[in-house]
Amino acid sequence: MKIVIAGAGAVGTHLANLLSKEKHDIILIDQDPARLEEPASRLDLLTINISATSIHGLKEAGVGSADLVIAVTSDESRNLAICMLSHSLGAKKTVARINNSEYLDPKYQRYFQEMGIDSLIYPERLAAHEIAASMKMSWVRQSWEFHDGALELIGVKVRSSAQILNRRLKDLGEERLPFHVVAIKRKDRTLIPRGNDMMTEGDLVYFMTTKKHLPLIRSLCGKESYEDVKNITIIGGGKTAVQATLLIPDYMNIKIIEQDEERAKQLTSVVHDRVMVIHGDGRDMRLLVDEDIKNTQAFVALTASAETNILACLAAKRMGVRKTVAMVENLDYVGMAESLDIGTVINKKTITAGHIYQMMLDADVSNLKCLTVSSADVVEFIVGEKSRAAGKEIKDLDLPAGATIGGLVRNGEGILASGATRLESDDSAVVFCIGTEVKKLEKYFK
């Protein structure tokens, strides 16, 4: 696949890094030659120093024969123009990064498609969805719903209080417990477990289950003492924070602490009445005490500094807050944040990459998540009528070693998968895979 990426900033470079590993034909363009030096020296791709809004430049980059053009410069207007021009020149698909959430309204979708823009990516909204989801269960590190909750994937840090530690998974399976352990993150390694594997203290365990069985898993993991989230403190009043306030359930109370006085004043006019905006430094312990941090169940750090977010979450934990979320844009710090037991780590680059990568797959993929701390992906494949998977039991599919089917949705009902589960056409199969296995899985389902 030929892919042109316009914009060699943080998101564009990260995408180029991911996609170049898949052996695609990648062209990275930017008008700043300094931004192209590092990816040119390290990655298997072509870099071109041109203006991406120049028709001559786009022709030089070969957008006319491109399968996908991704415009991720820092300027929304430029991104939209790049996609429109690329479409006119012959590009098959285009994706534009935007900064205006209004454009995501479904009533405008046709309007953008007529202009030649196939998809709009707003990283702040994508991150806000992850934050809002993490608030719904205080005892869970990461969670995702599939088909309105027909299936649930949750990541739980298991401690010494968990009843299911140090027992072989096949022994737990004989008890017909209503979950499937699809992956285990242990220190810096993620594994797809087999029957003889065990969960040990400190593991981040990913369970596939259904909504009605969440209380049982909470009990088995020893998490019943965790208070449900009612009060949330957010430090950093940027776009991600504003989007999160729109998505967090109405029954939760939110405080935003913003250090910039002018920005704090602006926030009061753009957030909901239930959100209290406070001008101050969210790292100030005295301020946190004054703002009743002891009665806060969730602390979310969304400043522009990864270091500040990590340190602020550590401070909040020390003050008794169990649920912490840190936005960590520097990928080098993600592993450190996890090792420090921060809690939920949000990285807009990996979230955005998952959405764009989904467009590149030939199979019918309705959902794809990149798990920030686990170097793994969760993919929802629709079983094609004439695919290799249709009519087969999972154990007979010979899936790659780095992949497992955790569950499927059939006619709106969630079904936990086992080796004897037979797949049918139009089933939605939720697959957990490690590394670059996603592309290898397409052939089973299309």
CSV table of N, CA, C and O in Angstrom, one decimal, residues 53-97:
chain,number,residue,atom,x,y,z
A,53,THR,N,0.5,21.8,0.7
A,53,THR,CA,-0.6,22.4,0.1
A,53,THR,C,-0.2,22.9,-1.3
A,53,THR,O,-1.1,23.5,-2.0
A,54,SER,N,0.9,22.6,-1.8
A,54,SER,CA,1.4,22.9,-3.1
A,54,SER,C,0.9,21.8,-4.1
A,54,SER,O,1.3,20.6,-3.8
A,55,ILE,N,0.2,22.1,-5.1
A,55,ILE,CA,-0.2,21.1,-6.1
A,55,ILE,C,1.0,20.4,-6.7
A,55,ILE,O,1.1,19.2,-6.9
A,56,HIS,N,2.0,21.2,-7.1
A,56,HIS,CA,3.2,20.7,-7.6
A,56,HIS,C,3.9,19.7,-6.6
A,56,HIS,O,4.4,18.7,-7.0
A,57,GLY,N,3.9,20.1,-5.4
A,57,GLY,CA,4.5,19.3,-4.3
A,57,GLY,C,3.8,18.0,-4.1
A,57,GLY,O,4.4,16.9,-4.0
A,58,LEU,N,2.5,18.0,-4.1
A,58,LEU,CA,1.7,16.8,-4.0
A,58,LEU,C,1.9,15.9,-5.2
A,58,LEU,O,1.9,14.7,-5.0
A,59,LYS,N,2.0,16.5,-6.3
A,59,LYS,CA,2.3,15.6,-7.5
A,59,LYS,C,3.6,14.9,-7.4
A,59,LYS,O,3.8,13.8,-7.7
A,60,GLU,N,4.6,15.7,-6.9
A,60,GLU,CA,5.9,15.2,-6.7
A,60,GLU,C,5.9,14.0,-5.7
A,60,GLU,O,6.7,13.0,-5.8
A,61,ALA,N,5.1,14.1,-4.7
A,61,ALA,CA,4.9,13.1,-3.7
A,61,ALA,C,4.1,11.9,-4.2
A,61,ALA,O,4.1,10.8,-3.5
A,62,GLY,N,3.5,12.0,-5.3
A,62,GLY,CA,2.8,10.9,-6.0
A,62,GLY,C,1.4,10.6,-5.3
A,62,GLY,O,1.0,9.5,-5.3
A,63,VAL,N,0.7,11.7,-4.9
A,63,VAL,CA,-0.6,11.4,-4.2
A,63,VAL,C,-1.6,10.8,-5.2
A,63,VAL,O,-2.6,10.2,-4.9
A,64,GLY,N,-1.4,11.1,-6.5
A,64,GLY,CA,-2.3,10.6,-7.5
A,64,GLY,C,-2.4,9.1,-7.6
A,64,GLY,O,-3.5,8.5,-7.9
A,65,SER,N,-1.4,8.4,-7.2
A,65,SER,CA,-1.4,6.9,-7.1
A,65,SER,C,-1.4,6.4,-5.7
A,65,SER,O,-1.2,5.2,-5.5
A,66,ALA,N,-1.7,7.3,-4.7
A,66,ALA,CA,-1.7,6.9,-3.3
A,66,ALA,C,-2.9,6.1,-2.9
A,66,ALA,O,-4.0,6.5,-3.3
A,67,ASP,N,-2.8,5.1,-2.1
A,67,ASP,CA,-3.9,4.4,-1.6
A,67,ASP,C,-4.5,5.2,-0.4
A,67,ASP,O,-5.7,5.1,-0.2
A,68,LEU,N,-3.7,5.9,0.3
A,68,LEU,CA,-4.1,6.7,1.5
A,68,LEU,C,-3.2,7.9,1.7
A,68,LEU,O,-2.0,7.8,1.6
A,69,VAL,N,-3.9,9.1,1.9
A,69,VAL,CA,-3.2,10.3,2.2
A,69,VAL,C,-3.6,10.7,3.6
A,69,VAL,O,-4.8,10.8,3.9
A,70,ILE,N,-2.7,10.9,4.5
A,70,ILE,CA,-3.0,11.2,5.9
A,70,ILE,C,-2.4,12.6,6.2
A,70,ILE,O,-1.2,12.8,6.1
A,71,ALA,N,-3.3,13.6,6.4
A,71,ALA,CA,-2.8,15.0,6.7
A,71,ALA,C,-2.9,15.2,8.2
A,71,ALA,O,-4.0,15.4,8.7
A,72,VAL,N,-1.7,15.3,8.8
A,72,VAL,CA,-1.7,15.5,10.3
A,72,VAL,C,-0.7,16.6,10.6
A,72,VAL,O,0.0,16.5,11.6
A,73,THR,N,-0.8,17.7,9.9
A,73,THR,CA,0.0,18.9,10.3
A,73,THR,C,-0.7,19.5,11.5
A,73,THR,O,-1.8,19.1,11.8
A,74,SER,N,-0.1,20.5,12.1
A,74,SER,CA,-0.7,21.2,13.2
A,74,SER,C,-1.8,22.1,12.9
A,74,SER,O,-2.5,22.7,13.7
A,75,ASP,N,-2.0,22.4,11.6
A,75,ASP,CA,-3.0,23.4,11.1
A,75,ASP,C,-4.1,22.7,10.4
A,75,ASP,O,-4.0,22.0,9.4
A,76,GLU,N,-5.3,22.8,11.0
A,76,GLU,CA,-6.5,22.1,10.6
A,76,GLU,C,-6.9,22.5,9.1
A,76,GLU,O,-7.2,21.6,8.3
A,77,SER,N,-6.8,23.8,8.8
A,77,SER,CA,-7.2,24.2,7.5
A,77,SER,C,-6.2,23.6,6.4
A,77,SER,O,-6.7,23.2,5.3
A,78,ARG,N,-5.0,23.6,6.7
A,78,ARG,CA,-4.0,22.9,5.8
A,78,ARG,C,-4.4,21.5,5.6
A,78,ARG,O,-4.3,21.0,4.5
A,79,ASN,N,-4.7,20.8,6.7
A,79,ASN,CA,-5.0,19.3,6.5
A,79,ASN,C,-6.2,19.1,5.6
A,79,ASN,O,-6.3,18.2,4.8
A,80,LEU,N,-7.3,20.0,5.8
A,80,LEU,CA,-8.5,19.8,5.0
A,80,LEU,C,-8.1,20.1,3.5
A,80,LEU,O,-8.6,19.4,2.6
A,81,ALA,N,-7.3,21.2,3.3
A,81,ALA,CA,-6.9,21.5,1.9
A,81,ALA,C,-6.1,20.4,1.3
A,81,ALA,O,-6.3,20.1,0.1
A,82,ILE,N,-5.2,19.8,2.1
A,82,ILE,CA,-4.3,18.7,1.5
A,82,ILE,C,-5.2,17.6,1.1
A,82,ILE,O,-5.0,17.0,0.0
A,83,CYS,N,-6.2,17.2,1.9
A,83,CYS,CA,-7.0,16.1,1.5
A,83,CYS,C,-7.9,16.4,0.3
A,83,CYS,O,-8.0,15.5,-0.6
A,84,MET,N,-8.4,17.6,0.2
A,84,MET,CA,-9.2,17.9,-1.0
A,84,MET,C,-8.4,17.9,-2.2
A,84,MET,O,-8.8,17.4,-3.3
A,85,LEU,N,-7.2,18.5,-2.2
A,85,LEU,CA,-6.3,18.5,-3.3
A,85,LEU,C,-5.9,17.1,-3.7
A,85,LEU,O,-5.9,16.7,-4.9
A,86,SER,N,-5.5,16.3,-2.7
A,86,SER,CA,-5.1,14.9,-3.0
A,86,SER,C,-6.2,14.1,-3.6
A,86,SER,O,-6.0,13.3,-4.5
A,87,HIS,N,-7.4,14.3,-3.1
A,87,HIS,CA,-8.6,13.5,-3.7
A,87,HIS,C,-8.7,13.9,-5.2
A,87,HIS,O,-8.9,13.1,-6.1
A,88,SER,N,-8.6,15.2,-5.5
A,88,SER,CA,-8.8,15.7,-6.8
A,88,SER,C,-7.7,15.2,-7.8
A,88,SER,O,-7.9,14.9,-8.9
A,89,LEU,N,-6.5,14.9,-7.2
A,89,LEU,CA,-5.4,14.4,-7.9
A,89,LEU,C,-5.4,12.9,-8.1
A,89,LEU,O,-4.6,12.4,-8.8
A,90,GLY,N,-6.3,12.2,-7.4
A,90,GLY,CA,-6.5,10.8,-7.6
A,90,GLY,C,-6.3,9.9,-6.4
A,90,GLY,O,-6.4,8.7,-6.5
A,91,ALA,N,-6.0,10.4,-5.2
A,91,ALA,CA,-5.8,9.6,-4.1
A,91,ALA,C,-7.1,8.8,-3.7
A,91,ALA,O,-8.2,9.3,-3.9
A,92,LYS,N,-6.9,7.5,-3.4
A,92,LYS,CA,-8.1,6.7,-3.1
A,92,LYS,C,-8.8,7.0,-1.8
A,92,LYS,O,-10.0,7.1,-1.8
A,93,LYS,N,-8.0,7.3,-0.7
A,93,LYS,CA,-8.6,7.6,0.6
A,93,LYS,C,-7.8,8.8,1.2
A,93,LYS,O,-6.6,8.8,1.0
A,94,THR,N,-8.5,9.6,2.0
A,94,THR,CA,-7.9,10.7,2.7
A,94,THR,C,-8.3,10.7,4.1
A,94,THR,O,-9.5,10.5,4.4
A,95,VAL,N,-7.4,11.1,5.0
A,95,VAL,CA,-7.7,11.3,6.4
A,95,VAL,C,-7.2,12.7,6.8
A,95,VAL,O,-6.0,13.0,6.6
A,96,ALA,N,-8.0,13.5,7.5
A,96,ALA,CA,-7.5,14.8,8.0
A,96,ALA,C,-7.6,14.9,9.5
A,96,ALA,O,-8.6,14.6,10.1
A,97,ARG,N,-6.5,15.4,10.1
A,97,ARG,CA,-6.6,15.7,11.5
A,97,ARG,C,-7.2,17.1,11.7
A,97,ARG,O,-6.9,18.0,11.0
